[in-house]
Amino acid sequence: MKKTPIERAKSWAINPYFEQSERDEILDLIDSGNTHEITERFHKDLEFGTGGLRSIIGFGPNRINKYTVRKATQALVTEIKKLGVENPKMAISYDSRRFSFEFAKECAGVLAGNGIKALIYDNLNPVPLLSFALRFYKAQAGIMITASHNPPAYNGFKAYWSDGAQVTPPQDKNVIENYSSILDFSEIGYMNFDEGLEQGLIEWIGKEVEDKYFATMKKYIINPELCKERGKELKIVYTPIHGTGLKPCTRILNEMGLTNHLVVKEQANPDPNFSTVKSPNPEDPSAMAMAVDLMKKSDADIVFGTDPDTDRIGVAIMDGDEVFFPNGNQLGLLMFHYILNNTKLPKNPYMVKTIVTSNLLEKVAKKYDVKVFNTLTGFKWICNKMKELEGVDLDFIFGTEESFGYLHHPEVRDKDGVSSLALMAEVALWYKTQGLNLIQALDKIYDEFGFSYEQLFSIDYQGKEGSEKIGRIMEKFRNDSNDFFSDLEIIEDYQAGEQTNLDSGEKIKLDLPKSNVIGFKFKGGDALYLRPSGTEPKIKFYIMVQENEGTLANKKQKAMEKTDLMVDLIKKVADKA
């Protein structure tokens, strides 16, 4: 019989494996009758989502701490041992969050305790450098300690496989099963970090891997002559938002020749509290506020921001007296269009996007005979598709998701905020030499391919009750959509694995892994997708609107109005669930 949260709390409080101060903390919660906190910490174990393991830092099975990190590492180790590889090794990196370095060392200790060589960066480094190191060393797996753009109270554990991408089936499910099967922490192999160093089971990753990454990325600069000759004409403001991005992002800009850049001093250094922002999320305008102020004061052309693990970028430019923040779809569109127009394409090019990313990309791809593959949400699925196609006569040129993640080369197998920043800077420079800013560049694309507007709308629901509410909302949309949607043409239920055409009644099997995602396609080209977040306590709604009639200004206005109506409808349905 499953233990209640209070029973689990009591068992942790008397377990000698844990430190006395941690056990006392739980006893205090029990003695004070704090059932809410006990329930939140002990009602379940942490689960792997699209971003791996992620939670609030704290003591308990539903929190991220050195014990759950050890357990997650052991679960990954168990999967590696199945390979039967001689002298296996794993790469580890970490961001600027609280306990990130300590958790990374705990991971290394578990690897060493299991006889697996741990290769760990000697300084904090972003996701793309972890993925690159994994491939560089031909390691069997990797770990990134990060909670990406979550608030300061969070940290996390991202598991990577031998291709350099986050784990996908069957490894991800196996790791989850391995994690659940560890019933006692004493089952976990462990060696003190310093002892691991002495025995040669733990090694530092040095500068040579970083140097190799940047030398490789320079090969993917599309117009190096333009960057060298006119790079100083683009004035850039950059903020790492207290994360890992300062050194790699300024280095790549300098090596390209885009040396005219300013860094937001108050946000330059790693800070686990992210003291100057509410959330270190570059897609949130408030996180970019200080950089925008510096852009205005310095008369700069563009702002770039990266999240703590530097796998995503945000952008801002001036639009007269207003500030324009391109969304993730627009940045992907600009980069993809630039690649298509400024490179000699391979014989059989392809790009990959997630199902919730703008369908306008497919129109653009069609003109240039680029094959498009759609995947589930999460960049790991984009990279999984790349892996699937490695033996096929196709050439990868771009991967994009609406949540500000991009990749335009095959050397890394996760979204790469460093090389994406470099590419986007090159895009901005190229358009500036044409006398255009990014808004004008987008309008040119819209004039040719039609206007598309996308909006991500989320509702937060905290804790156990929130999780149950999210479940009811998903079921309401899954079962009763005909009651509140008009002009509905197609329903895609990725959990059931089928697409239903409401006009013909025809059902088609969806060729993607099953996932708790629902999609609605309307007559006229609009679409809505919804899913629970895999990393945060929220449900996400992806609204996609197309307008092809009238002037561009009229199209934009109509699209905004349709989106507002959709948001209002979503709120009403969610409230009643």
Coordinates of C-alpha atoms in Angstrom, one line a residue:
M1 CA 0.0 0.0 0.0
K2 CA 1.3 3.5 -0.9
K3 CA 2.4 5.5 2.1
T4 CA 0.8 8.8 2.9
P5 CA 2.8 12.0 2.8
I6 CA 3.1 12.0 6.6
E7 CA 4.2 8.4 6.7
R8 CA 6.9 9.1 4.1
A9 CA 8.0 12.2 6.0
K10 CA 8.4 10.2 9.2
S11 CA 10.4 7.5 7.4
W12 CA 12.8 10.2 6.0
A13 CA 13.1 11.8 9.5
I14 CA 14.4 8.6 11.1
N15 CA 16.7 7.5 8.2
P16 CA 20.3 7.7 9.3
Y17 CA 21.4 8.1 5.7
F18 CA 20.4 11.7 5.9
E19 CA 22.1 14.5 7.8
Q20 CA 20.8 15.2 11.3
S21 CA 20.0 18.8 10.4
E22 CA 17.8 17.7 7.5
R23 CA 16.0 15.1 9.6
D24 CA 15.4 17.7 12.3
E25 CA 13.8 20.0 9.7
I26 CA 11.2 17.4 8.8
L27 CA 10.6 16.6 12.5
D28 CA 9.9 20.3 13.0
L29 CA 7.4 20.3 10.2
I30 CA 5.7 17.2 11.7
D31 CA 5.6 18.7 15.2
S32 CA 4.2 22.0 14.0
G33 CA 1.5 20.3 12.1
N34 CA 2.5 21.9 8.8
T35 CA 0.6 19.3 6.7
H36 CA 0.6 21.5 3.6
E37 CA 4.4 21.6 3.4
I38 CA 4.7 18.0 4.2
T39 CA 2.2 17.1 1.5
E40 CA 4.0 19.2 -1.1
R41 CA 7.4 17.6 -0.3
F42 CA 6.3 14.0 0.2
H43 CA 3.1 13.3 -1.8
K44 CA 5.2 12.0 -4.8
D45 CA 8.6 11.5 -6.2
L46 CA 10.0 14.0 -8.7
E47 CA 9.2 13.1 -12.3
F48 CA 11.1 13.5 -15.6
G49 CA 9.3 15.9 -18.0
T50 CA 10.3 17.4 -21.3
G51 CA 13.2 19.1 -19.4
G52 CA 14.2 16.3 -17.1
L53 CA 14.1 16.6 -13.3
R54 CA 13.2 20.1 -11.9
S55 CA 11.8 21.3 -8.6
I56 CA 12.2 23.7 -5.7
I57 CA 15.4 23.1 -3.8
G58 CA 14.6 21.5 -0.4
F59 CA 14.7 18.2 1.6
G60 CA 12.2 15.5 0.5
P61 CA 11.4 13.2 -2.4
N62 CA 9.5 15.9 -4.3
R63 CA 12.3 18.4 -4.0
I64 CA 15.6 18.8 -5.7
N65 CA 18.4 18.0 -3.3
K66 CA 21.7 16.1 -3.2
Y67 CA 19.9 12.9 -2.5
T68 CA 17.4 13.1 -5.4
V69 CA 20.3 14.2 -7.6
R70 CA 22.2 11.2 -6.5
K71 CA 19.2 9.0 -7.2
A72 CA 18.7 10.5 -10.7
T73 CA 22.3 9.9 -11.5
Q74 CA 22.2 6.3 -10.4
A75 CA 19.1 5.8 -12.5
L76 CA 21.1 7.1 -15.5
V77 CA 24.1 4.9 -14.6
T78 CA 21.9 1.8 -14.5
E79 CA 20.8 2.5 -18.1
I80 CA 24.4 3.1 -19.2
K81 CA 25.5 -0.2 -17.6
K82 CA 23.1 -2.0 -19.9
L83 CA 25.2 -1.0 -22.9
G84 CA 28.1 -3.1 -21.7
V85 CA 30.6 -0.4 -22.8
E86 CA 34.2 -0.8 -21.7
N87 CA 35.5 2.2 -19.7
P88 CA 32.3 4.2 -19.9
K89 CA 32.3 8.0 -19.3
M90 CA 29.9 10.9 -18.8
A91 CA 30.1 14.6 -19.1
I92 CA 28.8 17.1 -16.5
S93 CA 28.1 20.8 -16.6
Y94 CA 26.2 23.3 -14.4
D95 CA 24.8 26.8 -14.3
S96 CA 24.9 29.6 -11.8
R97 CA 22.0 28.5 -9.6
R98 CA 22.1 27.7 -5.9
F99 CA 23.9 24.4 -5.3
S100 CA 24.5 23.8 -9.0
F101 CA 28.2 23.1 -8.5
E102 CA 27.5 21.1 -5.4
F103 CA 24.9 19.0 -7.2
A104 CA 27.3 18.5 -10.2
K105 CA 29.9 17.2 -7.8
E106 CA 27.3 14.8 -6.3
C107 CA 26.6 13.5 -9.8
A108 CA 30.4 13.0 -10.3
G109 CA 30.6 11.2 -7.0
V110 CA 27.8 8.7 -8.0
L111 CA 29.5 8.1 -11.3
A112 CA 32.9 7.4 -9.6
G113 CA 31.2 5.2 -7.1
N114 CA 29.9 3.1 -10.0
G115 CA 33.3 2.9 -11.7
I116 CA 32.2 5.4 -14.5
K117 CA 34.6 8.2 -15.4
A118 CA 33.1 11.6 -14.7
L119 CA 34.2 14.5 -16.9
I120 CA 33.1 17.8 -15.2
Y121 CA 33.7 21.3 -16.3
D122 CA 36.1 23.3 -14.1
N123 CA 33.8 26.3 -14.4
L124 CA 30.1 26.9 -15.0
N125 CA 29.2 26.4 -18.7
P126 CA 26.0 26.4 -20.7
V127 CA 23.9 23.6 -22.3
P128 CA 25.6 23.8 -25.7
L129 CA 29.0 23.3 -24.2
L130 CA 27.8 20.3 -22.3
S131 CA 26.3 18.7 -25.4
F132 CA 29.4 19.5 -27.4
A133 CA 31.7 18.0 -24.7
L134 CA 29.6 14.9 -24.6
R135 CA 30.1 14.4 -28.4
F136 CA 33.7 15.5 -28.2
Y137 CA 34.6 12.8 -25.7
K138 CA 32.3 10.2 -27.3
A139 CA 30.7 9.9 -23.8
Q140 CA 27.8 7.5 -23.2
A141 CA 25.7 10.2 -21.4
G142 CA 25.7 13.6 -19.8
I143 CA 24.2 15.7 -17.0
M144 CA 23.4 19.4 -16.9
I145 CA 22.5 20.8 -13.5
T146 CA 20.1 23.7 -14.3
A147 CA 16.5 24.8 -13.9
S148 CA 16.8 26.9 -17.0
H149 CA 14.7 30.1 -16.5
N150 CA 12.7 29.1 -13.4
P151 CA 12.8 31.3 -10.3
P152 CA 15.7 31.3 -7.9
A153 CA 14.2 28.7 -5.6
Y154 CA 14.4 26.0 -8.3
N155 CA 17.2 23.8 -9.6
G156 CA 17.1 20.7 -11.9
F157 CA 18.8 17.8 -13.6
K158 CA 18.8 17.3 -17.4
A159 CA 19.8 13.9 -18.6
Y160 CA 21.6 13.5 -22.0
W161 CA 22.4 10.5 -24.1
S162 CA 25.4 9.6 -26.3
D163 CA 24.2 11.7 -29.3
G164 CA 24.4 14.8 -27.1
A165 CA 20.6 15.3 -26.9
Q166 CA 18.3 15.0 -23.9
V167 CA 17.1 11.4 -23.4
T168 CA 14.2 10.2 -25.4
P169 CA 12.5 6.7 -25.7
P170 CA 13.4 4.2 -24.7
Q171 CA 16.1 5.6 -22.5
D172 CA 13.9 8.3 -20.9
K173 CA 11.3 5.8 -19.8
N174 CA 13.9 3.4 -18.6
V175 CA 15.6 6.1 -16.5
I176 CA 12.3 6.9 -14.9
E177 CA 11.7 3.2 -14.1
N178 CA 15.2 2.9 -12.8
Y179 CA 14.6 6.0 -10.6
S180 CA 11.4 4.6 -9.2
S181 CA 13.0 1.2 -8.5
I182 CA 15.6 2.8 -6.1
L183 CA 13.8 2.3 -2.8
D184 CA 16.7 3.0 -0.5
F185 CA 19.4 5.6 -1.0
S186 CA 22.0 3.2 0.4
E187 CA 21.6 1.3 -2.9
I188 CA 23.3 4.2 -4.7
G189 CA 27.0 3.8 -5.5
Y190 CA 29.0 6.8 -4.2
M191 CA 32.5 8.1 -3.8
N192 CA 33.8 11.3 -2.2
F193 CA 34.6 13.8 -4.9
D194 CA 38.2 14.4 -3.8
E195 CA 38.8 10.7 -3.7
G196 CA 37.4 10.4 -7.2
L197 CA 39.8 13.0 -8.4
E198 CA 42.7 11.2 -6.7
Q199 CA 41.7 7.8 -8.3
G200 CA 41.3 9.3 -11.7
L201 CA 37.6 8.5 -11.9
I202 CA 36.8 12.2 -11.9
E203 CA 38.5 14.6 -14.4
W204 CA 38.1 18.3 -15.0
I205 CA 37.1 19.4 -18.5
G206 CA 39.6 22.0 -19.5
K207 CA 39.9 24.9 -21.9
E208 CA 40.6 22.7 -25.0
V209 CA 37.0 21.6 -25.3
E210 CA 35.7 25.2 -25.2
D211 CA 38.3 26.3 -27.8
K212 CA 37.2 23.4 -30.0
Y213 CA 33.6 24.5 -29.7
F214 CA 34.3 28.1 -30.8
A215 CA 36.6 27.0 -33.6
T216 CA 33.7 24.7 -34.8
M217 CA 31.0 27.4 -34.5
K218 CA 33.1 29.8 -36.7
K219 CA 32.6 27.4 -39.6
Y220 CA 28.8 28.1 -39.4
I221 CA 29.0 31.8 -39.8
I222 CA 27.1 32.3 -43.0
N223 CA 28.8 35.6 -44.1
P224 CA 32.1 35.9 -42.3
E225 CA 33.3 38.6 -44.6
L226 CA 30.3 40.8 -43.9
C227 CA 30.9 40.3 -40.1
K228 CA 34.6 41.2 -40.3
E229 CA 34.2 44.1 -42.6
R230 CA 31.1 45.7 -41.2
G231 CA 30.5 44.0 -37.9
K232 CA 31.3 47.2 -35.9
E233 CA 28.3 48.9 -37.5
L234 CA 25.9 46.9 -35.4
K235 CA 25.8 48.2 -31.9
I236 CA 24.7 45.4 -29.5
V237 CA 23.6 45.3 -25.8
Y238 CA 23.9 41.9 -24.2
T239 CA 22.8 40.6 -20.8
P240 CA 23.4 37.1 -19.5
I241 CA 20.8 37.7 -16.8
H242 CA 23.2 36.5 -14.1
G243 CA 23.7 33.1 -15.9
T244 CA 26.4 31.3 -17.8
G245 CA 26.3 33.3 -21.0
L246 CA 28.8 36.2 -20.4
K247 CA 32.1 34.5 -21.5
P248 CA 30.8 32.3 -24.4
C249 CA 28.5 34.9 -25.9
T250 CA 30.9 37.8 -25.8
R251 CA 33.7 35.5 -27.1
I252 CA 31.7 34.4 -30.1
L253 CA 30.7 38.0 -31.0
N254 CA 34.3 39.1 -30.7
E255 CA 35.6 36.2 -32.8
M256 CA 33.0 37.0 -35.5
G257 CA 34.1 40.6 -35.7
L258 CA 31.0 42.0 -33.9
T259 CA 33.0 43.8 -31.3
N260 CA 30.8 46.8 -30.8
H261 CA 28.8 45.5 -27.8
L262 CA 28.0 46.6 -24.3
V263 CA 27.2 44.3 -21.4
V264 CA 24.7 45.1 -18.7
K265 CA 27.1 45.3 -15.8
E266 CA 24.5 44.8 -13.1
Q267 CA 23.6 41.4 -14.7
A268 CA 27.0 40.3 -16.0
N269 CA 28.2 38.1 -13.1
P270 CA 26.6 34.8 -12.0
D271 CA 24.1 35.4 -9.3
P272 CA 22.0 32.5 -7.9
N273 CA 19.4 34.9 -6.7
F274 CA 19.0 36.6 -10.0
S275 CA 18.7 39.7 -7.9
T276 CA 17.8 42.2 -10.6
V277 CA 14.8 40.3 -12.1
K278 CA 11.7 38.6 -11.1
S279 CA 12.5 35.6 -13.3
P280 CA 15.6 35.2 -15.5
N281 CA 13.6 34.5 -18.6
P282 CA 14.8 36.4 -21.8
E283 CA 11.3 36.0 -23.4
D284 CA 9.9 38.1 -20.5
P285 CA 10.3 41.8 -21.3
S286 CA 10.7 42.6 -17.6
A287 CA 13.9 40.5 -17.5
M288 CA 15.3 42.5 -20.4
A289 CA 14.4 45.9 -18.9
M290 CA 17.9 46.9 -17.8
A291 CA 19.3 45.9 -21.2
V292 CA 16.6 47.9 -22.9
D293 CA 17.4 51.0 -20.8
L294 CA 21.1 50.6 -21.8
M295 CA 20.0 50.3 -25.5
K296 CA 18.1 53.5 -25.2
K297 CA 21.0 55.4 -23.5
S298 CA 23.7 54.1 -25.8
D299 CA 21.6 54.3 -29.0
A300 CA 22.3 50.6 -29.7
D301 CA 20.6 48.7 -32.5
I302 CA 19.6 45.5 -30.7
V303 CA 19.5 43.8 -27.3
F304 CA 20.3 40.1 -26.7
G305 CA 19.5 38.2 -23.5
T306 CA 20.2 34.6 -22.6
D307 CA 18.7 32.5 -19.8
P308 CA 20.8 30.9 -17.0
D309 CA 21.9 27.9 -19.0
T310 CA 22.3 29.8 -22.2
D311 CA 20.2 27.5 -24.4
R312 CA 17.7 30.2 -25.3
I313 CA 17.9 33.8 -26.5
G314 CA 15.6 36.9 -26.3
V315 CA 15.8 40.0 -28.5
A316 CA 14.6 43.6 -28.3
I317 CA 14.9 46.5 -30.7
M318 CA 13.5 50.0 -30.9
D319 CA 10.4 50.7 -33.0
G320 CA 10.3 54.5 -33.0
D321 CA 9.7 55.4 -29.3
E322 CA 8.4 51.9 -28.5
V323 CA 10.3 48.7 -27.7
F324 CA 9.7 45.6 -29.9
F325 CA 10.3 42.1 -28.5
P326 CA 10.1 39.6 -31.3
N327 CA 8.5 36.4 -30.2
G328 CA 10.1 33.0 -30.5
N329 CA 8.3 32.2 -33.8
Q330 CA 9.4 35.5 -35.3
L331 CA 13.1 35.0 -34.4
G332 CA 13.0 31.5 -35.9
L333 CA 11.4 32.9 -39.0
L334 CA 14.0 35.5 -39.4
M335 CA 16.9 33.1 -38.9
F336 CA 15.4 30.4 -41.2
H337 CA 14.6 32.9 -44.0
Y338 CA 18.2 34.3 -43.7
I339 CA 19.7 30.9 -44.0
L340 CA 17.6 30.1 -47.1
N341 CA 18.6 33.3 -48.8
N342 CA 22.2 33.5 -47.9
T343 CA 23.6 30.0 -48.1
K344 CA 24.1 27.4 -50.8
L345 CA 21.6 24.8 -49.7
P346 CA 22.6 21.2 -49.7
K347 CA 20.9 18.8 -52.2
N348 CA 18.2 17.6 -49.8
P349 CA 17.8 20.1 -47.0
Y350 CA 15.4 19.6 -44.1
M351 CA 14.3 21.6 -41.0
V352 CA 12.6 20.4 -37.9
K353 CA 10.0 22.3 -35.7
T354 CA 7.6 21.4 -33.0
I355 CA 3.9 21.1 -33.6
V356 CA 3.3 24.3 -31.6
T357 CA 5.7 26.3 -33.6
S358 CA 4.4 28.6 -36.4
N359 CA 3.1 26.9 -39.6
L360 CA 4.3 29.9 -41.6
L361 CA 7.7 28.2 -41.6
E362 CA 6.2 25.5 -43.7
K363 CA 5.2 28.0 -46.4
V364 CA 8.7 29.5 -46.5
A365 CA 10.3 26.0 -46.6
K366 CA 8.0 25.0 -49.5
K367 CA 9.3 27.8 -51.7
Y368 CA 12.9 26.6 -51.2
D369 CA 12.1 22.9 -51.5
V370 CA 13.1 22.3 -47.8
K371 CA 11.4 19.3 -46.2
V372 CA 9.8 20.0 -42.9
F373 CA 9.4 17.5 -40.0
N374 CA 7.1 18.3 -37.0
T375 CA 7.8 16.9 -33.6
L376 CA 6.3 16.9 -30.1
T377 CA 7.0 19.9 -27.8
G378 CA 10.5 19.9 -26.4
F379 CA 13.8 20.4 -28.3
K380 CA 14.9 16.9 -27.5
W381 CA 12.3 15.7 -30.0
I382 CA 13.9 17.9 -32.7
C383 CA 17.3 16.4 -32.0
N384 CA 15.7 12.9 -31.8
K385 CA 14.5 13.5 -35.4
M386 CA 18.0 14.5 -36.4
K387 CA 19.3 11.3 -35.0
E388 CA 16.6 9.3 -36.8
L389 CA 17.6 10.9 -40.1
E390 CA 21.4 10.5 -39.8
G391 CA 21.5 7.5 -42.2
V392 CA 19.1 9.1 -44.7
D393 CA 20.1 11.2 -47.7
L394 CA 18.9 14.4 -46.0
D395 CA 20.9 17.4 -44.7
F396 CA 19.9 19.3 -41.5
I397 CA 19.8 23.1 -41.8
F398 CA 17.6 24.4 -39.0
G399 CA 15.7 23.4 -35.9
T400 CA 13.3 25.7 -34.0
E401 CA 10.7 25.8 -31.3
E402 CA 8.5 28.7 -30.4
S403 CA 10.0 28.9 -26.9
F404 CA 13.1 30.7 -28.1
G405 CA 15.2 27.6 -28.9
Y406 CA 17.2 27.3 -32.1
L407 CA 19.9 25.2 -33.7
H408 CA 21.5 25.7 -37.2
H409 CA 24.3 23.1 -37.1
P410 CA 24.6 19.4 -36.1
E411 CA 27.6 19.8 -33.8
V412 CA 25.3 20.2 -30.7
R413 CA 22.1 18.3 -30.0
D414 CA 20.2 20.7 -28.0
K415 CA 19.1 24.3 -28.4
D416 CA 22.2 26.4 -28.6
G417 CA 21.9 30.0 -27.3
V418 CA 25.5 30.8 -28.0
S419 CA 25.5 30.0 -31.8
S420 CA 21.9 31.3 -32.1
L421 CA 22.9 34.6 -30.7
A422 CA 25.7 34.7 -33.2
L423 CA 23.4 33.9 -36.1
M424 CA 20.7 36.4 -35.0
A425 CA 23.4 39.1 -34.7
E426 CA 24.5 38.3 -38.2
V427 CA 20.9 38.5 -39.4
A428 CA 20.5 41.9 -37.7
L429 CA 23.8 43.2 -39.2
W430 CA 22.8 42.0 -42.7
Y431 CA 19.4 43.7 -42.6
K432 CA 21.0 46.9 -41.2
T433 CA 23.4 47.0 -44.2
Q434 CA 20.2 46.8 -46.4
G435 CA 18.7 49.7 -44.5
L436 CA 16.1 47.6 -42.6
N437 CA 15.5 46.8 -39.0
L438 CA 14.0 43.5 -37.9
I439 CA 10.4 44.7 -37.9
Q440 CA 10.7 45.8 -41.5
A441 CA 12.4 42.5 -42.3
L442 CA 9.5 40.6 -40.8
D443 CA 7.0 42.7 -42.8
K444 CA 8.8 41.8 -46.0
I445 CA 8.4 38.1 -45.2
Y446 CA 4.7 38.6 -44.3
D447 CA 4.1 40.4 -47.5
E448 CA 5.4 37.4 -49.4
F449 CA 4.1 34.5 -47.4
G450 CA 1.0 35.9 -45.5
F451 CA 0.6 37.1 -41.9
S452 CA 0.7 34.7 -39.0
Y453 CA 0.3 35.6 -35.4
E454 CA 1.1 33.3 -32.5
Q455 CA 0.6 33.7 -28.8
L456 CA 1.4 31.5 -25.9
F457 CA -1.1 31.8 -23.0
S458 CA -0.4 30.0 -19.7
I459 CA -2.4 29.5 -16.5
D460 CA -0.5 28.6 -13.3
Y461 CA -1.9 26.1 -10.9
Q462 CA 0.3 25.4 -7.9
G463 CA 0.7 22.2 -5.9
K464 CA -1.3 19.0 -5.8
E465 CA -4.7 20.7 -6.2
G466 CA -3.3 22.6 -9.1
S467 CA -2.2 19.4 -10.8
E468 CA -5.7 18.0 -10.4
K469 CA -7.2 21.2 -11.9
I470 CA -4.9 20.9 -14.9
G471 CA -6.1 17.4 -15.5
R472 CA -9.7 18.5 -15.4
I473 CA -9.0 21.3 -17.9
M474 CA -7.3 18.9 -20.3
E475 CA -10.3 16.5 -20.1
K476 CA -12.8 19.3 -20.7
F477 CA -11.1 20.3 -23.9
R478 CA -10.5 16.7 -24.9
N479 CA -14.2 15.6 -24.5
D480 CA -16.3 18.8 -24.9
S481 CA -14.6 20.9 -27.6
N482 CA -17.6 20.9 -29.9
D483 CA -19.6 22.6 -27.2
F484 CA -17.6 25.8 -27.2
F485 CA -15.6 25.9 -30.6
S486 CA -17.2 26.9 -33.9
D487 CA -15.6 26.3 -37.3
L488 CA -13.6 23.4 -35.9
E489 CA -12.3 21.1 -38.6
I490 CA -9.7 18.8 -37.1
I491 CA -9.0 17.5 -33.6
E492 CA -5.5 16.0 -32.8
D493 CA -5.3 14.0 -29.6
Y494 CA -1.7 13.0 -29.2
Q495 CA -2.5 11.0 -26.1
A496 CA -4.8 8.8 -28.1
G497 CA -2.5 9.0 -31.0
E498 CA -5.2 10.0 -33.6
Q499 CA -6.4 12.8 -35.7
T500 CA -10.1 13.2 -36.3
N501 CA -11.6 15.2 -39.3
L502 CA -15.0 16.4 -38.0
D503 CA -16.4 17.0 -41.5
S504 CA -15.7 13.5 -42.9
G505 CA -15.4 11.6 -39.6
E506 CA -12.1 10.1 -40.9
K507 CA -9.6 9.1 -38.2
I508 CA -5.8 9.1 -39.0
K509 CA -3.1 7.7 -36.8
L510 CA -0.6 10.3 -35.6
D511 CA 3.0 9.3 -36.3
L512 CA 4.4 10.8 -33.1
P513 CA 5.0 9.3 -29.6
K514 CA 1.9 9.5 -27.4
S515 CA 1.8 12.7 -25.2
N516 CA -0.8 14.6 -23.2
V517 CA -1.3 17.2 -26.0
I518 CA -4.5 18.3 -27.8
G519 CA -4.6 20.2 -31.0
F520 CA -7.5 22.0 -32.7
K521 CA -7.4 23.1 -36.3
F522 CA -10.0 25.5 -37.6
K523 CA -11.4 26.2 -41.0
G524 CA -9.4 29.1 -42.4
G525 CA -6.0 28.0 -41.0
D526 CA -6.1 29.0 -37.3
A527 CA -5.0 26.5 -34.7
L528 CA -4.9 25.9 -30.9
Y529 CA -2.7 23.5 -29.0
L530 CA -2.8 22.8 -25.2
R531 CA -0.6 20.7 -22.9
P532 CA 0.5 20.7 -19.3
S533 CA 4.0 22.0 -18.9
G534 CA 6.6 19.3 -18.3
T535 CA 8.7 21.5 -16.1
E536 CA 6.4 24.0 -14.4
P537 CA 3.0 23.9 -12.6
K538 CA 1.0 25.4 -15.4
I539 CA -1.1 24.5 -18.5
K540 CA 0.0 26.1 -21.8
F541 CA -2.2 27.2 -24.7
Y542 CA -0.6 27.9 -28.1
I543 CA -2.8 30.1 -30.2
M544 CA -2.0 30.4 -34.0
V545 CA -3.9 32.8 -36.2
Q546 CA -3.5 33.4 -39.9
E547 CA -4.8 36.4 -41.9
N548 CA -4.5 36.7 -45.6
E549 CA -7.0 39.4 -46.6
G550 CA -6.5 43.2 -46.6
T551 CA -3.5 45.4 -45.9
L552 CA -0.8 44.2 -43.6
A553 CA -2.0 46.6 -40.9
N554 CA -5.5 45.2 -41.2
K555 CA -4.3 41.6 -41.1
K556 CA -2.4 42.4 -37.9
Q557 CA -5.4 44.0 -36.3
K558 CA -7.8 41.2 -37.2
A559 CA -5.3 38.6 -35.9
M560 CA -5.0 40.4 -32.5
E561 CA -8.8 40.6 -32.2
K562 CA -9.2 36.9 -32.9
T563 CA -6.5 36.0 -30.4
D564 CA -8.1 38.1 -27.7
L565 CA -11.4 36.3 -28.3
M566 CA -9.6 32.9 -28.1
V567 CA -7.9 33.9 -24.8
D568 CA -11.3 34.9 -23.3
L569 CA -12.9 31.6 -24.3
I570 CA -10.0 29.6 -22.9
K571 CA -10.3 31.4 -19.5
K572 CA -14.0 30.7 -19.3
V573 CA -13.6 27.0 -20.1
A574 CA -10.8 26.6 -17.7
D575 CA -12.7 28.4 -14.9
K576 CA -15.6 25.9 -15.2
A577 CA -13.4 22.8 -15.3

